[in-house]
Amino acid sequence: MNGYYDIGLKEYRLREICSVETESGFEFVKGDISDRNFVTEIFDRYEPQIVIHLAAQAGVRYSLEQPESYIQSNIVGFWNMLEACRKKAEEGKHPEHFLYAGSSSVYGNNKKVPYSEEDKTDCPVSLYAATKKSSELLAYSYARLFGIASTGLRFFTVYGPCGRPDMAYYSFTNKLKNNGTIQIYNYGRCKRDFTYIDDIISGILAAAQVRPVPDENGVRYKIYNLGNNRPENLMDFVKILQRELVHAGILPKDFDFESHMEYVPMQPGDVEMTYADISAAENDLGFRPQTSLEEGICKFAEWYAAYYGEKREGDNDEI
Ligand SMILES: NC(=O)c1ccc[n+]([C@@H]2O[C@H](COP(=O)([O-])OP(=O)(O)OC[C@H]3O[C@@H](n4cnc5c(N)ncnc54)[C@H](O)[C@@H]3O)[C@@H](O)[C@H]2O)c1
């Protein structure tokens, strides 16, 4: 529940989860994972068999402005999770499996496509990417030294209803809705492997069922790409977004998109292309993304229209 973006969105998600998870024993506990005592207490209280660790300071560009937050959450916080697993293991309450969110950003400006888990990931082009790569290394050392079996899931541009407002599909929508101008990076010459949130969730749940088998050194450690295996041109993505925003009634039919676009050079920390080789996740986890960009953006636009439509009735906040 940090303030990186509108906390109202996080509260909304929590209400949604609580409304459907009444039977499952879902509990929300608010705290900071960079606080070691907090993390230790949670592990003592719940003694988890499976840990799915998704919390992080996300965002590539923000890591240039607020590096500390990345070190605190993605390095110190991540390490606290591993330490808590280790402590439980020493008490004989060994968590079976530690899963965590990795990122396609670790591939940097990899020239070879599609990006495979076997590719080198030694040249991160942002601090965010460097922290995500570091968390993989920390996880490996804990798997090797203390037998904490772990699976890292490198997500590729995850999007969907109630997603992150700093990501292009959402921030473009906010700007266009407010009659602003959107910036098209690298003059539109970018490609992204967009992955719909439901497909990512299927991948996480499948991975949680598959404890990594020991490698030749006896280490239970695995990394998978979770992407769509279908990179889309930035300009094709913009066209789909435009169509769906009109379709959902967020923008009028005669909206002049071209006059709201500014073509700008590549931004520091950004990469030209992301493209996932998902054959390992397909073979080991049965991971097969089902959602096309058209369908996914349509669902986002419908959610956006409903969410901000209702919000508008109650208050007149700027979006
Ligand atoms: N969305 C994507 O395209 C994408 C791509 C690659 C990887 N990821 C990774 O997936 C995970 C989820 O990302 P998201 O896009 O949902 O971002 P998000 O910012 O919506 O979710 C991350 C959550 O972690 C919480 N958090 C951050 N620091 C914390 C701390 N110190 N203590 C407790 N909570 C803390 C934040 O409050 C936030 O709610 C992250 O690990 C991110 O790096 C996301």
Short mmCIF file of C-alpha atoms and ligand atoms in Angstrom, two decimals:
data_model
loop_
_atom_site.label_atom_id
_atom_site.label_comp_id
_atom_site.label_asym_id
_atom_site.label_seq_id
_atom_site.Cartn_x
_atom_site.Cartn_y
_atom_site.Cartn_z
CA MET A 1 0.00 0.00 0.00
CA ASN A 2 2.82 2.42 -0.73
CA GLY A 3 2.10 5.74 -2.40
CA TYR A 4 3.90 5.12 -5.72
CA TYR A 5 0.51 5.61 -7.36
CA ASP A 6 -3.10 6.26 -6.30
CA ILE A 7 -3.72 4.24 -3.13
CA GLY A 8 -7.44 4.35 -3.98
CA LEU A 9 -6.73 1.78 -6.71
CA LYS A 10 -5.00 -0.51 -4.23
CA GLU A 11 -7.90 -0.16 -1.78
CA TYR A 12 -10.34 -0.95 -4.59
CA ARG A 13 -8.41 -4.14 -5.48
CA LEU A 14 -8.41 -5.17 -1.85
CA ARG A 15 -12.17 -4.69 -1.62
CA GLU A 16 -12.57 -6.79 -4.77
CA ILE A 17 -10.40 -9.59 -3.36
CA CYS A 18 -12.20 -9.54 -0.01
CA SER A 19 -15.60 -9.69 -1.76
CA VAL A 20 -14.74 -12.91 -3.61
CA GLU A 21 -12.38 -14.55 -1.11
CA THR A 22 -14.71 -14.83 1.87
CA GLU A 23 -14.39 -18.66 2.00
CA SER A 24 -10.66 -19.04 1.37
CA GLY A 25 -9.35 -17.49 4.58
CA PHE A 26 -7.70 -14.61 2.74
CA GLU A 27 -6.22 -12.11 5.17
CA PHE A 28 -4.61 -8.80 4.43
CA VAL A 29 -1.83 -7.57 6.72
CA LYS A 30 -0.39 -4.16 6.05
CA GLY A 31 3.36 -3.79 6.48
CA ASP A 32 6.71 -3.00 4.94
CA ILE A 33 8.83 -5.92 3.74
CA SER A 34 12.01 -3.92 4.29
CA ASP A 35 11.18 -4.16 8.01
CA ARG A 36 12.77 -7.49 8.97
CA ASN A 37 10.81 -7.85 12.23
CA PHE A 38 7.53 -7.44 10.40
CA VAL A 39 8.41 -10.14 7.86
CA THR A 40 9.66 -12.50 10.58
CA GLU A 41 6.44 -12.04 12.58
CA ILE A 42 4.32 -12.86 9.53
CA PHE A 43 6.30 -16.05 8.88
CA ASP A 44 6.05 -17.01 12.55
CA ARG A 45 2.30 -16.43 12.55
CA TYR A 46 1.41 -18.22 9.28
CA GLU A 47 4.29 -20.68 8.74
CA PRO A 48 3.78 -20.68 4.96
CA GLN A 49 4.40 -23.80 2.89
CA ILE A 50 4.41 -21.78 -0.31
CA VAL A 51 5.51 -18.15 -0.55
CA ILE A 52 4.52 -16.10 -3.59
CA HIS A 53 6.45 -12.87 -3.35
CA LEU A 54 5.24 -10.15 -5.73
CA ALA A 55 5.78 -6.93 -3.75
CA ALA A 56 8.41 -4.66 -5.27
CA GLN A 57 9.12 -1.11 -6.24
CA ALA A 58 8.13 -1.35 -9.89
CA GLY A 59 8.74 1.03 -12.79
CA VAL A 60 11.80 1.54 -14.94
CA ARG A 61 11.83 5.32 -15.25
CA TYR A 62 11.10 6.04 -11.58
CA SER A 63 14.27 4.12 -10.65
CA LEU A 64 16.27 7.05 -12.02
CA GLU A 65 14.52 9.45 -9.62
CA GLN A 66 14.05 7.36 -6.46
CA PRO A 67 16.80 4.72 -6.37
CA GLU A 68 16.53 4.24 -2.61
CA SER A 69 13.04 2.84 -2.82
CA TYR A 70 14.29 0.10 -5.22
CA ILE A 71 17.13 -0.89 -2.92
CA GLN A 72 14.83 -0.97 0.12
CA SER A 73 11.99 -2.99 -1.40
CA ASN A 74 13.70 -5.07 -4.08
CA ILE A 75 16.98 -5.86 -2.37
CA VAL A 76 16.50 -5.47 1.41
CA GLY A 77 12.83 -6.52 1.29
CA PHE A 78 13.58 -9.45 -0.99
CA TRP A 79 16.43 -10.60 1.22
CA ASN A 80 14.17 -10.35 4.29
CA MET A 81 11.77 -12.80 2.63
CA LEU A 82 14.61 -15.25 1.98
CA GLU A 83 15.94 -14.85 5.52
CA ALA A 84 12.47 -15.54 6.92
CA CYS A 85 12.33 -18.73 4.78
CA ARG A 86 15.75 -19.73 6.08
CA LYS A 87 14.74 -19.14 9.70
CA LYS A 88 11.65 -21.33 9.26
CA ALA A 89 13.78 -24.03 7.60
CA GLU A 90 16.13 -24.01 10.59
CA GLU A 91 13.12 -24.50 12.87
CA GLY A 92 12.12 -27.57 10.83
CA LYS A 93 9.23 -25.72 9.18
CA HIS A 94 10.82 -25.55 5.79
CA PRO A 95 8.74 -23.66 3.19
CA GLU A 96 8.39 -26.03 0.23
CA HIS A 97 8.65 -23.41 -2.43
CA PHE A 98 9.49 -19.72 -2.74
CA LEU A 99 8.15 -18.06 -5.90
CA TYR A 100 8.89 -14.47 -6.84
CA ALA A 101 8.24 -11.92 -9.56
CA GLY A 102 11.19 -11.41 -11.86
CA SER A 103 11.15 -9.15 -14.88
CA SER A 104 11.86 -9.12 -18.61
CA SER A 105 13.92 -5.98 -17.88
CA VAL A 106 16.85 -8.24 -16.91
CA TYR A 107 17.40 -8.90 -20.64
CA GLY A 108 18.36 -5.24 -21.17
CA ASN A 109 18.96 -4.55 -24.84
CA ASN A 110 19.41 -8.21 -25.74
CA LYS A 111 19.81 -8.41 -29.51
CA LYS A 112 18.87 -12.06 -29.81
CA VAL A 113 15.13 -12.72 -29.92
CA PRO A 114 13.08 -14.25 -28.52
CA TYR A 115 14.59 -13.85 -25.07
CA SER A 116 15.41 -17.19 -23.52
CA GLU A 117 16.13 -18.01 -19.89
CA GLU A 118 19.52 -19.26 -21.12
CA ASP A 119 20.53 -15.82 -22.44
CA LYS A 120 23.05 -13.70 -20.55
CA THR A 121 21.46 -11.06 -18.33
CA ASP A 122 24.54 -9.19 -17.16
CA CYS A 123 23.87 -5.76 -18.66
CA PRO A 124 20.81 -4.17 -17.01
CA VAL A 125 19.95 -0.77 -18.49
CA SER A 126 18.10 0.50 -15.40
CA LEU A 127 18.47 0.25 -11.63
CA TYR A 128 15.09 -1.50 -11.53
CA ALA A 129 16.48 -4.23 -13.82
CA ALA A 130 19.64 -4.47 -11.70
CA THR A 131 17.55 -5.06 -8.55
CA LYS A 132 15.46 -7.72 -10.31
CA LYS A 133 18.61 -9.48 -11.50
CA SER A 134 20.03 -9.21 -7.97
CA SER A 135 16.97 -10.87 -6.50
CA GLU A 136 17.51 -13.86 -8.82
CA LEU A 137 21.10 -14.15 -7.59
CA LEU A 138 20.06 -13.88 -3.94
CA ALA A 139 17.43 -16.59 -4.51
CA TYR A 140 20.04 -18.84 -6.13
CA SER A 141 22.43 -18.48 -3.20
CA TYR A 142 19.67 -19.34 -0.70
CA ALA A 143 18.62 -22.33 -2.78
CA ARG A 144 22.20 -23.55 -2.89
CA LEU A 145 23.22 -22.78 0.70
CA PHE A 146 20.01 -23.42 2.62
CA GLY A 147 17.85 -25.54 0.33
CA ILE A 148 15.20 -22.84 -0.18
CA ALA A 149 13.62 -24.14 -3.42
CA SER A 150 12.77 -21.16 -5.60
CA THR A 151 11.14 -20.25 -8.89
CA GLY A 152 11.61 -16.81 -10.45
CA LEU A 153 8.97 -15.71 -12.96
CA ARG A 154 10.13 -13.08 -15.43
CA PHE A 155 6.97 -11.17 -16.34
CA PHE A 156 6.69 -9.38 -19.68
CA THR A 157 4.66 -6.11 -19.71
CA VAL A 158 1.67 -7.19 -17.64
CA TYR A 159 -1.53 -5.23 -18.21
CA GLY A 160 -5.25 -5.38 -17.55
CA PRO A 161 -8.15 -3.87 -15.60
CA CYS A 162 -7.08 -1.90 -12.54
CA GLY A 163 -3.42 -2.23 -13.51
CA ARG A 164 -0.58 0.19 -12.90
CA PRO A 165 -1.31 3.82 -13.87
CA ASP A 166 2.36 4.48 -14.73
CA MET A 167 2.28 1.94 -17.58
CA ALA A 168 1.72 3.19 -21.12
CA TYR A 169 -1.75 1.72 -21.78
CA TYR A 170 -3.09 3.30 -18.57
CA SER A 171 -1.19 6.60 -18.59
CA PHE A 172 -2.03 7.15 -22.30
CA THR A 173 -5.70 6.62 -21.43
CA ASN A 174 -5.53 9.13 -18.57
CA LYS A 175 -3.79 11.71 -20.74
CA LEU A 176 -6.10 11.36 -23.74
CA LYS A 177 -9.15 11.46 -21.49
CA ASN A 178 -7.88 14.77 -20.09
CA ASN A 179 -7.22 16.08 -23.61
CA GLY A 180 -3.46 15.85 -23.07
CA THR A 181 -0.65 14.70 -25.36
CA ILE A 182 0.92 11.25 -25.25
CA GLN A 183 4.61 10.74 -25.92
CA ILE A 184 5.53 8.01 -28.36
CA TYR A 185 9.03 6.85 -27.42
CA ASN A 186 11.71 6.05 -29.97
CA TYR A 187 9.40 7.60 -32.61
CA GLY A 188 7.17 4.51 -32.33
CA ARG A 189 9.93 2.02 -33.15
CA CYS A 190 9.45 -0.20 -30.08
CA LYS A 191 7.99 -3.65 -29.61
CA ARG A 192 6.47 -5.09 -26.47
CA ASP A 193 5.35 -8.57 -25.53
CA PHE A 194 2.14 -7.62 -23.67
CA THR A 195 0.81 -10.24 -21.25
CA TYR A 196 -2.71 -10.08 -19.89
CA ILE A 197 -3.01 -10.31 -16.11
CA ASP A 198 -5.21 -13.46 -16.11
CA ASP A 199 -2.59 -15.30 -18.15
CA ILE A 200 0.10 -14.25 -15.68
CA ILE A 201 -2.03 -15.48 -12.78
CA SER A 202 -2.49 -18.87 -14.51
CA GLY A 203 1.30 -19.01 -14.90
CA ILE A 204 1.93 -18.19 -11.23
CA LEU A 205 -0.58 -20.77 -10.01
CA ALA A 206 0.85 -23.43 -12.33
CA ALA A 207 4.40 -22.65 -11.18
CA ALA A 208 3.34 -22.88 -7.52
CA GLN A 209 2.44 -26.55 -8.15
CA VAL A 210 5.81 -27.46 -9.67
CA ARG A 211 8.66 -27.52 -7.15
CA PRO A 212 11.93 -27.28 -9.10
CA VAL A 213 13.81 -30.55 -9.40
CA PRO A 214 17.43 -30.44 -8.20
CA ASP A 215 19.96 -29.47 -10.89
CA GLU A 216 23.34 -31.18 -11.34
CA ASN A 217 24.55 -29.46 -8.13
CA GLY A 218 21.48 -30.54 -6.18
CA VAL A 219 20.06 -26.98 -6.22
CA ARG A 220 16.29 -26.53 -6.56
CA TYR A 221 16.20 -23.31 -8.54
CA LYS A 222 14.32 -22.38 -11.70
CA ILE A 223 13.56 -19.29 -13.78
CA TYR A 224 10.74 -19.00 -16.32
CA ASN A 225 9.70 -16.34 -18.76
CA LEU A 226 5.98 -15.54 -18.51
CA GLY A 227 5.19 -13.57 -21.64
CA ASN A 228 2.87 -13.73 -24.59
CA ASN A 229 5.47 -14.80 -27.17
CA ARG A 230 3.96 -12.21 -29.53
CA PRO A 231 5.66 -8.80 -29.58
CA GLU A 232 3.43 -5.97 -30.81
CA ASN A 233 4.60 -2.82 -32.54
CA LEU A 234 4.07 0.24 -30.36
CA MET A 235 2.02 1.93 -33.11
CA ASP A 236 -0.24 -1.13 -33.52
CA PHE A 237 -0.78 -1.11 -29.76
CA VAL A 238 -1.67 2.61 -29.90
CA LYS A 239 -4.21 1.93 -32.67
CA ILE A 240 -5.86 -0.87 -30.68
CA LEU A 241 -5.98 1.36 -27.59
CA GLN A 242 -7.56 4.21 -29.58
CA ARG A 243 -10.22 1.92 -31.01
CA GLU A 244 -11.11 0.42 -27.62
CA LEU A 245 -11.23 3.81 -25.86
CA VAL A 246 -13.78 5.02 -28.40
CA HIS A 247 -15.66 1.72 -28.21
CA ALA A 248 -15.92 1.96 -24.39
CA GLY A 249 -17.17 5.55 -24.65
CA ILE A 250 -14.10 7.02 -22.93
CA LEU A 251 -13.29 9.17 -25.96
CA PRO A 252 -15.66 10.57 -28.60
CA LYS A 253 -15.84 8.94 -32.05
CA ASP A 254 -14.36 12.02 -33.73
CA PHE A 255 -11.38 12.35 -31.32
CA ASP A 256 -8.35 13.58 -33.26
CA PHE A 257 -5.66 11.18 -32.02
CA GLU A 258 -2.85 12.37 -34.28
CA SER A 259 -2.94 15.88 -32.78
CA HIS A 260 -2.52 14.34 -29.30
CA MET A 261 0.66 12.44 -30.12
CA GLU A 262 4.22 13.63 -29.79
CA TYR A 263 7.02 11.49 -31.22
CA VAL A 264 10.13 11.58 -29.00
CA PRO A 265 13.53 9.79 -28.81
CA MET A 266 14.25 6.71 -26.71
CA GLN A 267 14.22 7.39 -22.94
CA PRO A 268 17.07 6.42 -20.59
CA GLY A 269 16.47 2.99 -19.06
CA ASP A 270 14.05 1.94 -21.80
CA VAL A 271 14.60 -0.94 -24.24
CA GLU A 272 13.56 -1.28 -27.89
CA MET A 273 12.02 -4.69 -27.71
CA THR A 274 10.78 -7.36 -25.35
CA TYR A 275 9.94 -10.80 -26.74
CA ALA A 276 9.61 -13.90 -24.58
CA ASP A 277 10.58 -17.43 -25.48
CA ILE A 278 8.04 -19.26 -23.32
CA SER A 279 8.84 -22.83 -24.35
CA ALA A 280 10.24 -23.75 -20.91
CA ALA A 281 7.08 -22.51 -19.12
CA GLU A 282 4.96 -24.22 -21.78
CA ASN A 283 6.73 -27.58 -21.32
CA ASP A 284 7.13 -27.59 -17.54
CA LEU A 285 4.05 -25.65 -16.40
CA GLY A 286 1.60 -26.00 -19.30
CA PHE A 287 1.67 -22.21 -19.61
CA ARG A 288 -0.28 -21.03 -22.66
CA PRO A 289 -1.42 -17.39 -22.71
CA GLN A 290 -4.98 -17.14 -24.03
CA THR A 291 -5.64 -13.41 -24.33
CA SER A 292 -4.98 -11.33 -27.43
CA LEU A 293 -3.99 -7.69 -27.05
CA GLU A 294 -7.34 -6.66 -28.58
CA GLU A 295 -9.32 -8.65 -25.97
CA GLY A 296 -7.12 -7.53 -23.08
CA ILE A 297 -7.23 -3.84 -23.97
CA CYS A 298 -11.00 -4.10 -24.50
CA LYS A 299 -11.37 -5.48 -20.94
CA PHE A 300 -9.15 -2.71 -19.58
CA ALA A 301 -11.17 0.00 -21.38
CA GLU A 302 -14.48 -1.40 -20.14
CA TRP A 303 -13.15 -1.55 -16.58
CA TYR A 304 -11.76 2.00 -16.86
CA ALA A 305 -15.07 3.41 -18.10
CA ALA A 306 -16.99 1.73 -15.28
CA TYR A 307 -14.47 2.56 -12.51
CA TYR A 308 -14.01 6.23 -13.30
CA GLY A 309 -17.66 6.59 -14.35
CA GLU A 310 -18.82 5.51 -10.88
CA LYS A 311 -16.10 7.51 -9.15
CA ARG A 312 -17.14 10.63 -11.03
CA GLU A 313 -20.69 10.35 -9.72
CA GLY A 314 -19.39 10.57 -6.13
CA ASP A 315 -16.57 13.08 -6.48
CA ASN A 316 -14.93 15.28 -9.05
CA ASP A 317 -11.33 14.20 -8.57
CA GLU A 318 -8.92 14.65 -11.44
CA ILE A 319 -8.11 11.26 -12.92
N1 LIG B 1 3.41 -5.01 -14.39
C1 LIG B 1 4.43 -5.44 -15.12
O1 LIG B 1 4.47 -5.27 -16.34
C2 LIG B 1 5.60 -6.17 -14.50
C3 LIG B 1 6.60 -6.64 -15.35
C4 LIG B 1 7.68 -7.32 -14.81
C5 LIG B 1 7.72 -7.55 -13.44
N2 LIG B 1 6.74 -7.08 -12.63
C6 LIG B 1 6.84 -7.37 -11.20
O2 LIG B 1 5.61 -7.88 -10.77
C7 LIG B 1 5.39 -7.53 -9.39
C8 LIG B 1 4.05 -6.84 -9.23
O3 LIG B 1 4.13 -5.64 -10.01
P1 LIG B 1 2.87 -4.73 -10.34
O4 LIG B 1 3.01 -4.31 -11.76
O5 LIG B 1 1.62 -5.37 -9.87
O6 LIG B 1 3.26 -3.46 -9.49
P2 LIG B 1 2.50 -2.74 -8.27
O7 LIG B 1 3.33 -1.56 -7.92
O8 LIG B 1 1.08 -2.52 -8.62
O9 LIG B 1 2.57 -3.84 -7.14
C9 LIG B 1 3.65 -3.99 -6.26
C10 LIG B 1 3.14 -3.82 -4.86
O10 LIG B 1 4.24 -3.99 -3.97
C11 LIG B 1 4.03 -3.11 -2.89
N3 LIG B 1 5.31 -2.82 -2.23
C12 LIG B 1 6.38 -2.18 -2.74
N4 LIG B 1 7.34 -2.05 -1.82
C13 LIG B 1 6.87 -2.64 -0.69
C14 LIG B 1 7.38 -2.82 0.61
N5 LIG B 1 8.61 -2.37 0.94
N6 LIG B 1 6.62 -3.47 1.52
C15 LIG B 1 5.39 -3.93 1.19
N7 LIG B 1 4.84 -3.78 -0.03
C16 LIG B 1 5.58 -3.14 -0.95
C17 LIG B 1 3.45 -1.85 -3.50
O11 LIG B 1 2.72 -1.11 -2.55
C18 LIG B 1 2.56 -2.43 -4.60
O12 LIG B 1 1.23 -2.53 -4.17
C19 LIG B 1 6.59 -6.67 -9.00
O13 LIG B 1 7.55 -7.50 -8.38
C20 LIG B 1 7.12 -6.16 -10.33
O14 LIG B 1 8.49 -5.86 -10.28
C21 LIG B 1 5.66 -6.41 -13.13
#
